[in-house]
Each structure stands twice: as structure tokens, then as C-alpha cells.
Backbone as a chain_set.jsonl record, in Angstrom:
{"seq": "XXXXXXXXXXXXXXXXXXXXXXXXXXXXXXXXXXXXXXXXXXXXXXXXXXXXXXXXXXXXXXXXXXXXXXXXXXXXXXXXXXXXXXXXXXXXXXXXXXXXXXXXXXXXXXXXXXXXXXXXXXXXXXXXXX", "coords": {"N": [[-12.27, 12.012, -4.456], [-12.717, 10.774, -7.636], [-13.058, 8.6, -10.415], [-13.314, 9.202, -13.913], [-14.803, 8.444, -17.12], [-13.041, 9.409, -19.078], [-10.511, 9.382, -17.913], [-10.062, 6.842, -16.993], [-8.528, 3.568, -16.786], [-7.815, 4.584, -13.56], [-5.257, 4.044, -11.201], [-4.636, 2.781, -7.926], [-2.114, 2.143, -5.721], [-1.643, -0.325, -3.267], [0.441, -0.812, -0.764], [1.942, -3.459, 0.835], [3.343, -5.735, 3.277], [4.293, -9.229, 3.347], [2.885, -10.405, 5.398], [0.929, -9.855, 8.399], [-0.871, -7.805, 8.016], [-3.525, -5.783, 8.932], [-6.684, -6.879, 8.398], [-9.132, -5.372, 7.931], [-8.074, -2.871, 7.499], [-6.991, -3.071, 5.061], [-9.052, -4.134, 3.392], [-11.337, -2.406, 3.623], [-10.505, 0.268, 2.685], [-9.737, -0.622, 0.144], [-12.167, -1.493, -0.995], [-13.476, 0.985, -1.0], [-11.922, 2.427, -2.813], [-12.435, 0.952, -5.155], [-15.215, 1.394, -5.31], [-15.19, 4.082, -5.911], [-14.465, 4.057, -8.504], [-11.868, 3.535, -9.218], [-8.916, 1.504, -9.828], [-7.731, -0.78, -7.616], [-4.472, -1.943, -6.723], [-2.529, -4.516, -5.569], [0.53, -4.339, -4.083], [3.614, -5.725, -3.205], [6.656, -6.706, -1.508], [7.282, -9.374, -2.167], [6.242, -11.948, -4.505], [3.103, -13.774, -4.938], [0.923, -14.561, -2.34], [-0.532, -12.543, 0.265], [-0.914, -12.493, 3.81], [-3.662, -11.654, 5.729], [-4.898, -10.3, 8.863], [-7.202, -10.513, 11.617], [-6.87, -8.682, 14.131], [-5.016, -10.641, 16.12], [-5.597, -13.003, 14.926], [-5.471, -15.164, 12.126], [-6.776, -14.171, 8.997], [-8.243, -13.875, 5.78], [-6.317, -14.566, 2.758], [-4.69, -12.57, 0.237], [-4.091, -12.104, -3.219], [-1.038, -11.039, -4.589], [-0.625, -8.404, -6.838], [1.461, -7.044, -8.121], [4.99, -7.045, -7.705], [7.135, -5.039, -5.629], [9.443, -4.509, -7.046], [8.539, -4.692, -9.663], [6.657, -2.69, -9.82], [5.82, 0.643, -10.799], [5.994, 3.917, -9.864], [4.992, 5.949, -11.49], [2.869, 4.733, -12.751], [0.722, 4.835, -11.104], [-1.911, 6.588, -9.362], [-2.251, 7.18, -6.725], [-1.254, 6.217, -3.376], [-1.817, 3.76, -0.929], [-1.18, 2.871, 2.355], [-1.801, 0.282, 4.22], [-2.378, -0.627, 7.671], [-1.677, -2.461, 10.634], [0.168, -4.251, 13.034], [2.564, -5.739, 12.472], [2.9, -5.499, 9.684], [3.671, -2.728, 8.761], [6.109, -2.606, 10.11], [7.616, -4.648, 8.937], [7.681, -3.675, 6.304], [9.162, -1.299, 6.577], [11.661, -2.264, 6.942], [12.404, -3.201, 4.539], [14.262, -2.386, 1.857], [13.531, -1.866, -0.85], [10.753, -1.494, -0.682], [10.63, 0.756, 0.983], [11.926, 2.582, -0.684], [10.053, 2.699, -2.769], [7.871, 3.898, -1.433], [9.142, 6.316, -0.752], [9.644, 7.384, -3.313], [7.009, 7.791, -4.096], [6.22, 9.776, -2.283], [7.914, 11.83, -3.151], [6.827, 12.287, -5.634], [4.591, 13.809, -5.237], [2.043, 12.87, -5.314], [-1.1, 11.723, -3.864], [-0.859, 10.17, -0.654], [-1.915, 7.776, 1.579], [-1.88, 6.761, 4.917], [-2.511, 4.289, 7.218], [-3.233, 3.679, 10.616], [-0.585, 2.001, 12.049], [0.966, 2.417, 9.825], [2.323, 4.898, 9.184], [4.922, 4.478, 10.103], [6.369, 3.399, 7.99], [6.46, 5.611, 6.314], [7.97, 7.369, 7.856], [10.404, 6.026, 7.816], [10.891, 6.36, 5.136], [11.568, 8.974, 5.007], [9.686, 11.004, 5.268], [9.335, 12.802, 7.325], [11.63, 14.173, 7.349], [15.067, 14.311, 8.497], [15.441, 12.187, 11.291]], "CA": [[-11.604, 11.544, -5.633], [-13.478, 9.813, -8.419], [-12.554, 8.403, -11.772], [-14.281, 9.421, -14.975], [-14.526, 7.634, -18.298], [-11.91, 9.919, -19.845], [-9.222, 9.11, -17.287], [-10.04, 5.474, -16.48], [-8.588, 3.204, -15.381], [-6.812, 5.156, -12.672], [-4.821, 2.981, -10.305], [-4.17, 3.101, -6.581], [-1.255, 1.088, -5.181], [-1.736, -0.681, -1.854], [1.746, -1.399, -0.455], [1.872, -4.286, 2.04], [4.313, -6.816, 3.459], [3.69, -10.538, 3.127], [2.112, -10.87, 6.542], [0.753, -8.885, 9.468], [-1.754, -6.726, 7.583], [-4.847, -5.787, 9.561], [-7.603, -7.129, 7.287], [-10.064, -4.273, 7.676], [-7.306, -1.71, 7.038], [-6.766, -3.314, 3.637], [-10.278, -4.374, 2.628], [-12.255, -1.255, 3.59], [-10.038, 1.242, 1.692], [-9.749, -1.297, -1.16], [-13.542, -1.398, -1.496], [-13.775, 2.4, -1.246], [-11.23, 2.779, -4.06], [-13.22, 0.343, -6.233], [-16.502, 2.098, -5.383], [-14.943, 5.394, -6.513], [-14.161, 3.86, -9.914], [-10.436, 3.336, -9.426], [-8.448, 0.125, -9.792], [-6.72, -1.039, -6.592], [-3.425, -2.88, -7.132], [-1.783, -4.95, -4.391], [1.975, -4.324, -4.323], [4.313, -6.287, -2.051], [8.027, -7.075, -1.851], [7.374, -10.729, -2.711], [5.06, -12.397, -5.248], [2.289, -14.804, -4.292], [-0.209, -14.081, -1.553], [-0.246, -11.937, 1.562], [-1.801, -12.963, 4.872], [-4.262, -10.611, 6.559], [-5.244, -10.706, 10.222], [-8.165, -9.812, 12.46], [-6.06, -8.55, 15.337], [-3.962, -11.658, 16.134], [-6.094, -14.209, 14.265], [-5.354, -15.162, 10.67], [-7.988, -13.986, 8.201], [-8.02, -14.379, 4.422], [-5.133, -14.155, 2.012], [-4.974, -11.847, -1.001], [-3.065, -12.291, -4.238], [-0.219, -9.88, -4.948], [-0.739, -8.058, -8.26], [2.79, -6.659, -8.6], [6.01, -6.894, -6.675], [7.693, -3.686, -5.565], [10.416, -4.399, -8.141], [7.793, -4.525, -10.917], [5.768, -1.527, -9.751], [6.366, 1.937, -11.204], [5.211, 5.0, -9.257], [4.316, 6.698, -12.55], [1.681, 3.993, -13.182], [-0.316, 4.945, -10.082], [-2.403, 7.923, -9.035], [-2.204, 7.354, -5.273], [-0.695, 5.102, -2.608], [-2.411, 3.48, 0.378], [-0.37, 2.019, 3.225], [-2.603, -0.278, 5.3], [-1.647, -0.844, 8.908], [-1.411, -3.726, 11.286], [1.406, -4.029, 13.776], [3.732, -6.344, 11.825], [3.021, -5.077, 8.285], [4.546, -1.571, 8.563], [7.443, -2.895, 10.628], [8.305, -5.419, 7.894], [7.913, -2.8, 5.144], [10.213, -0.312, 6.817], [12.937, -2.978, 6.913], [12.622, -3.629, 3.157], [14.786, -1.217, 1.136], [12.758, -1.593, -2.07], [9.453, -0.955, -0.274], [10.878, 2.124, 1.46], [12.217, 3.391, -1.876], [8.778, 2.902, -3.467], [7.146, 4.92, -0.665], [9.893, 7.568, -0.896], [9.376, 7.887, -4.663], [5.634, 8.288, -4.098], [6.233, 11.062, -1.585], [8.583, 12.801, -4.021], [5.98, 12.556, -6.801], [3.53, 14.74, -4.877], [0.74, 12.205, -5.407], [-1.665, 11.432, -2.54], [-0.426, 8.994, 0.101], [-2.716, 7.554, 2.781], [-1.237, 5.819, 5.834], [-3.502, 3.898, 8.209], [-2.801, 3.086, 11.882], [0.865, 1.96, 12.231], [1.636, 2.588, 8.528], [3.273, 6.009, 9.106], [6.289, 3.999, 10.336], [7.003, 3.268, 6.672], [6.713, 6.968, 5.821], [9.099, 7.9, 8.631], [11.598, 5.379, 7.258], [11.081, 6.914, 3.787], [12.022, 10.353, 5.123], [8.576, 11.953, 5.188], [9.474, 13.809, 8.38], [12.987, 14.692, 7.317], [15.962, 13.528, 9.353], [14.984, 11.955, 12.668]], "C": [[-12.524, 10.576, -6.362], [-12.895, 9.741, -9.813], [-13.674, 8.699, -12.756], [-13.896, 8.558, -16.16], [-13.261, 8.092, -19.009], [-10.555, 9.589, -19.218], [-9.134, 7.709, -16.685], [-9.095, 4.625, -17.307], [-7.464, 3.867, -14.595], [-6.512, 4.118, -11.605], [-4.327, 3.53, -8.975], [-3.372, 1.909, -6.069], [-1.53, 0.913, -3.694], [-0.451, -1.429, -1.536], [1.676, -2.143, 0.873], [3.037, -5.269, 2.076], [3.58, -8.141, 3.262], [2.772, -11.006, 4.226], [1.94, -9.725, 7.534], [-0.13, -7.706, 9.116], [-3.077, -6.852, 8.328], [-5.886, -5.814, 8.438], [-8.468, -5.928, 6.95], [-9.345, -3.022, 7.159], [-6.848, -1.872, 5.589], [-8.099, -3.359, 2.888], [-11.214, -3.174, 2.558], [-11.773, -0.167, 2.622], [-10.049, 0.658, 0.275], [-11.141, -1.164, -1.786], [-13.923, 0.042, -1.811], [-13.138, 2.874, -2.551], [-12.005, 2.216, -5.254], [-14.545, 1.074, -6.424], [-16.364, 3.466, -6.035], [-14.559, 5.281, -7.993], [-12.691, 3.701, -10.239], [-10.106, 1.847, -9.374], [-7.405, -0.033, -8.69], [-5.749, -2.119, -7.064], [-2.605, -3.228, -5.893], [-0.31, -5.118, -4.747], [2.668, -4.805, -3.049], [5.746, -6.641, -2.461], [8.146, -8.444, -2.531], [6.111, -11.103, -3.478], [4.26, -13.414, -4.437], [1.089, -14.211, -3.6], [0.289, -13.44, -0.272], [-1.306, -12.4, 2.552], [-2.332, -11.771, 5.659], [-4.66, -11.204, 7.907], [-6.411, -9.888, 10.744], [-7.516, -9.773, 13.836], [-4.944, -9.594, 15.3], [-4.353, -12.944, 15.417], [-5.964, -14.097, 12.749], [-6.729, -14.993, 10.037], [-7.681, -14.51, 6.798], [-6.674, -13.934, 3.861], [-5.595, -13.384, 0.78], [-3.793, -11.999, -1.934], [-2.351, -10.973, -4.513], [-0.355, -9.652, -6.452], [0.619, -7.731, -8.873], [3.758, -6.674, -7.426], [6.488, -5.443, -6.693], [8.673, -3.479, -6.716], [9.735, -4.166, -9.487], [7.013, -3.217, -10.972], [6.51, -0.237, -10.099], [5.452, 3.031, -10.664], [4.416, 5.762, -10.309], [3.045, 6.015, -13.043], [0.5, 4.164, -12.236], [-0.674, 6.401, -9.811], [-2.345, 8.216, -7.542], [-1.622, 6.09, -4.646], [-1.443, 4.995, -1.294], [-1.478, 2.525, 1.109], [-1.266, 1.512, 4.347], [-1.734, -0.541, 6.527], [-1.62, -2.296, 9.341], [-0.079, -3.538, 11.99], [2.622, -4.542, 13.01], [3.961, -5.83, 10.406], [3.937, -3.863, 8.109], [5.972, -1.816, 9.057], [8.251, -3.679, 9.595], [8.616, -4.538, 6.689], [9.079, -1.856, 5.377], [11.607, -0.936, 6.854], [13.296, -3.448, 5.498], [13.023, -2.416, 2.32], [13.963, -0.859, -0.097], [11.391, -1.0, -1.735], [9.593, 0.484, 0.21], [11.157, 3.045, 0.28], [10.944, 3.682, -2.66], [7.961, 3.984, -2.755], [7.82, 6.283, -0.809], [9.628, 8.195, -2.266], [7.957, 8.433, -4.772], [5.561, 9.645, -3.417], [6.834, 12.145, -2.47], [7.72, 13.187, -5.219], [4.898, 13.593, -6.514], [2.134, 14.149, -4.989], [0.225, 11.898, -4.002], [-1.137, 10.122, -1.954], [-1.279, 8.923, 1.359], [-2.026, 6.496, 3.628], [-2.182, 5.557, 7.001], [-2.812, 3.27, 9.42], [-1.276, 3.142, 12.048], [1.645, 2.261, 10.95], [2.54, 3.817, 8.432], [4.716, 5.615, 9.44], [7.043, 3.904, 9.016], [7.349, 4.639, 6.114], [7.868, 7.627, 6.574], [10.399, 7.328, 8.076], [11.932, 5.94, 5.875], [11.484, 8.383, 3.809], [10.936, 11.402, 5.062], [8.69, 13.072, 6.215], [10.836, 14.478, 8.355], [13.867, 13.841, 8.207], [15.398, 13.397, 10.761], [16.079, 11.332, 13.497]], "O": [[-13.055, 9.649, -5.75], [-12.314, 10.703, -10.317], [-14.847, 8.471, -12.46], [-12.797, 8.005, -16.205], [-12.487, 7.265, -19.492], [-9.551, 9.526, -19.927], [-8.202, 7.429, -15.93], [-8.877, 4.953, -18.474], [-6.291, 3.72, -14.939], [-7.405, 3.398, -11.159], [-3.695, 4.584, -8.905], [-3.891, 0.796, -5.992], [-1.638, 1.892, -2.954], [-0.266, -2.56, -1.987], [1.389, -1.546, 1.911], [3.633, -5.592, 1.049], [2.37, -8.155, 3.036], [1.961, -11.909, 4.016], [2.697, -8.754, 7.519], [-0.143, -6.707, 9.836], [-3.68, -7.925, 8.345], [-5.96, -4.889, 7.629], [-8.525, -5.512, 5.792], [-9.945, -2.207, 6.458], [-6.375, -0.919, 4.97], [-8.256, -2.696, 1.863], [-11.832, -2.948, 1.517], [-12.566, 0.289, 1.799], [-10.34, 1.371, -0.686], [-11.28, -0.777, -2.946], [-14.624, 0.293, -2.791], [-13.747, 3.633, -3.304], [-12.209, 2.913, -6.248], [-14.955, 1.343, -7.553], [-17.311, 3.96, -6.646], [-14.352, 6.295, -8.66], [-12.305, 3.727, -11.408], [-10.918, 1.035, -8.931], [-6.308, 0.515, -8.801], [-6.145, -3.084, -7.718], [-2.051, -2.342, -5.242], [0.05, -5.931, -5.598], [2.35, -4.349, -1.95], [6.013, -6.853, -3.644], [9.018, -8.643, -3.377], [5.024, -10.632, -3.144], [4.698, -13.857, -3.375], [0.327, -13.449, -4.196], [1.377, -13.746, 0.216], [-2.449, -12.665, 2.179], [-1.559, -10.974, 6.192], [-4.747, -12.42, 8.076], [-6.593, -8.729, 10.372], [-7.61, -10.729, 14.606], [-4.006, -9.447, 14.518], [-3.548, -13.868, 15.309], [-6.301, -13.07, 12.161], [-7.712, -15.588, 10.478], [-6.941, -15.482, 6.647], [-5.998, -13.061, 4.405], [-6.734, -13.522, 0.336], [-2.641, -12.02, -1.502], [-2.984, -9.926, -4.652], [-0.217, -10.585, -7.244], [0.893, -8.101, -10.015], [3.387, -6.356, -6.296], [6.267, -4.717, -7.662], [8.729, -2.395, -7.297], [10.302, -3.508, -10.359], [6.741, -2.698, -12.054], [7.673, -0.056, -9.739], [4.263, 3.06, -10.98], [3.286, 6.178, -10.05], [2.22, 6.657, -13.693], [-0.601, 3.694, -12.525], [0.132, 7.311, -10.001], [-2.385, 9.377, -7.137], [-1.513, 5.046, -5.289], [-1.681, 5.997, -0.62], [-1.044, 1.51, 0.563], [-1.48, 2.223, 5.329], [-0.513, -0.662, 6.426], [-1.551, -3.218, 8.528], [0.728, -2.717, 11.553], [3.623, -3.832, 12.912], [5.107, -5.735, 9.968], [4.911, -3.958, 7.362], [6.929, -1.292, 8.487], [9.435, -3.408, 9.397], [9.699, -4.64, 6.112], [9.893, -1.636, 4.481], [12.612, -0.228, 6.804], [14.362, -4.024, 5.284], [12.21, -1.519, 2.101], [13.722, 0.319, -0.362], [10.92, -0.101, -2.432], [8.765, 1.334, -0.118], [10.671, 4.176, 0.252], [10.77, 4.791, -3.164], [7.422, 4.882, -3.401], [7.139, 7.295, -0.971], [9.412, 9.403, -2.365], [7.725, 9.427, -5.461], [4.913, 10.562, -3.921], [6.313, 13.259, -2.528], [7.861, 14.285, -5.759], [4.349, 14.191, -7.44], [1.145, 14.852, -4.78], [1.008, 11.82, -3.055], [-0.99, 9.117, -2.65], [-1.36, 9.89, 2.117], [-1.63, 5.45, 3.115], [-2.602, 6.487, 7.69], [-1.919, 2.434, 9.273], [-0.723, 4.235, 12.176], [2.872, 2.35, 10.991], [3.48, 3.783, 7.637], [5.643, 6.348, 9.094], [8.212, 4.282, 8.931], [8.406, 4.816, 5.509], [8.655, 8.364, 5.981], [11.376, 8.053, 7.889], [13.097, 5.992, 5.483], [11.718, 8.978, 2.757], [11.225, 12.575, 4.827], [8.189, 14.174, 5.99], [11.16, 15.266, 9.245], [13.458, 12.76, 8.631], [14.935, 14.374, 11.35], [15.88, 11.063, 14.682]]}, "num_chains": 1, "name": "protein.A"}
């Protein structure tokens, strides 16, 4: 996937909870999206900053660009769900975050789920009734 001048800026939503995000599972795909010419956008249930982790140790924070309530699936070309143990668990308990993921799945746009992140997709019905 790469962006061209005619279709720029294409946006990729990164959906995360406020805490428990494995740093490398956010930063590496984020950098890859930027390197491909797309604009990564950090989406979270709450405004402010999110806390990333290196395993169990706190790492850096990142500023939320849009809350889930503000974000519109039609504004994005793809969705990335970073992992971490606590992040997907918190997301799957948030109705608005699950609805955002569900709407992305229904749109037919690409969705990437890293490590534990498929938990959110299961909650969004990606596997059908379970």
C-alpha cells in the first residue's frame, strides 16, 4: 500500500485504549504507515495521552488525535489495532471502540490486528457468533 499525490493524504486509524499498549506494536506500524506516505491518526476512547509499555515497564506517552466519538470510519483508509495485553482487553470492554472496529469491518477496508488485538475483533463480531 502506498499513497500517491493524487490521493493524499490518506489516513490510517490506530485504535488504542488509554493504557497497556505495547510500544513497539504501536510505533513500528506507525512509522511504516508514515514511510508509505499515509497519515497515521491515533484514536482512543478518551482524549489526552495514552501510555505505552515495554512489556511491563512504562515507556513514552502519545497524544490522542481523535476520540472514538469524533472519529468517522469514512475518513480513514485502514485500521490498525496494536496489541499489548491490557490494551485490547480495555478496548473490547468499550462499546464505542467495539462499534468503531465493527463499522470498519463492515466497510470492507483493511484491518490489521497485532498480537492480542484480535480480541477486539472477536468482540466486534469478526468471527460471527461465539
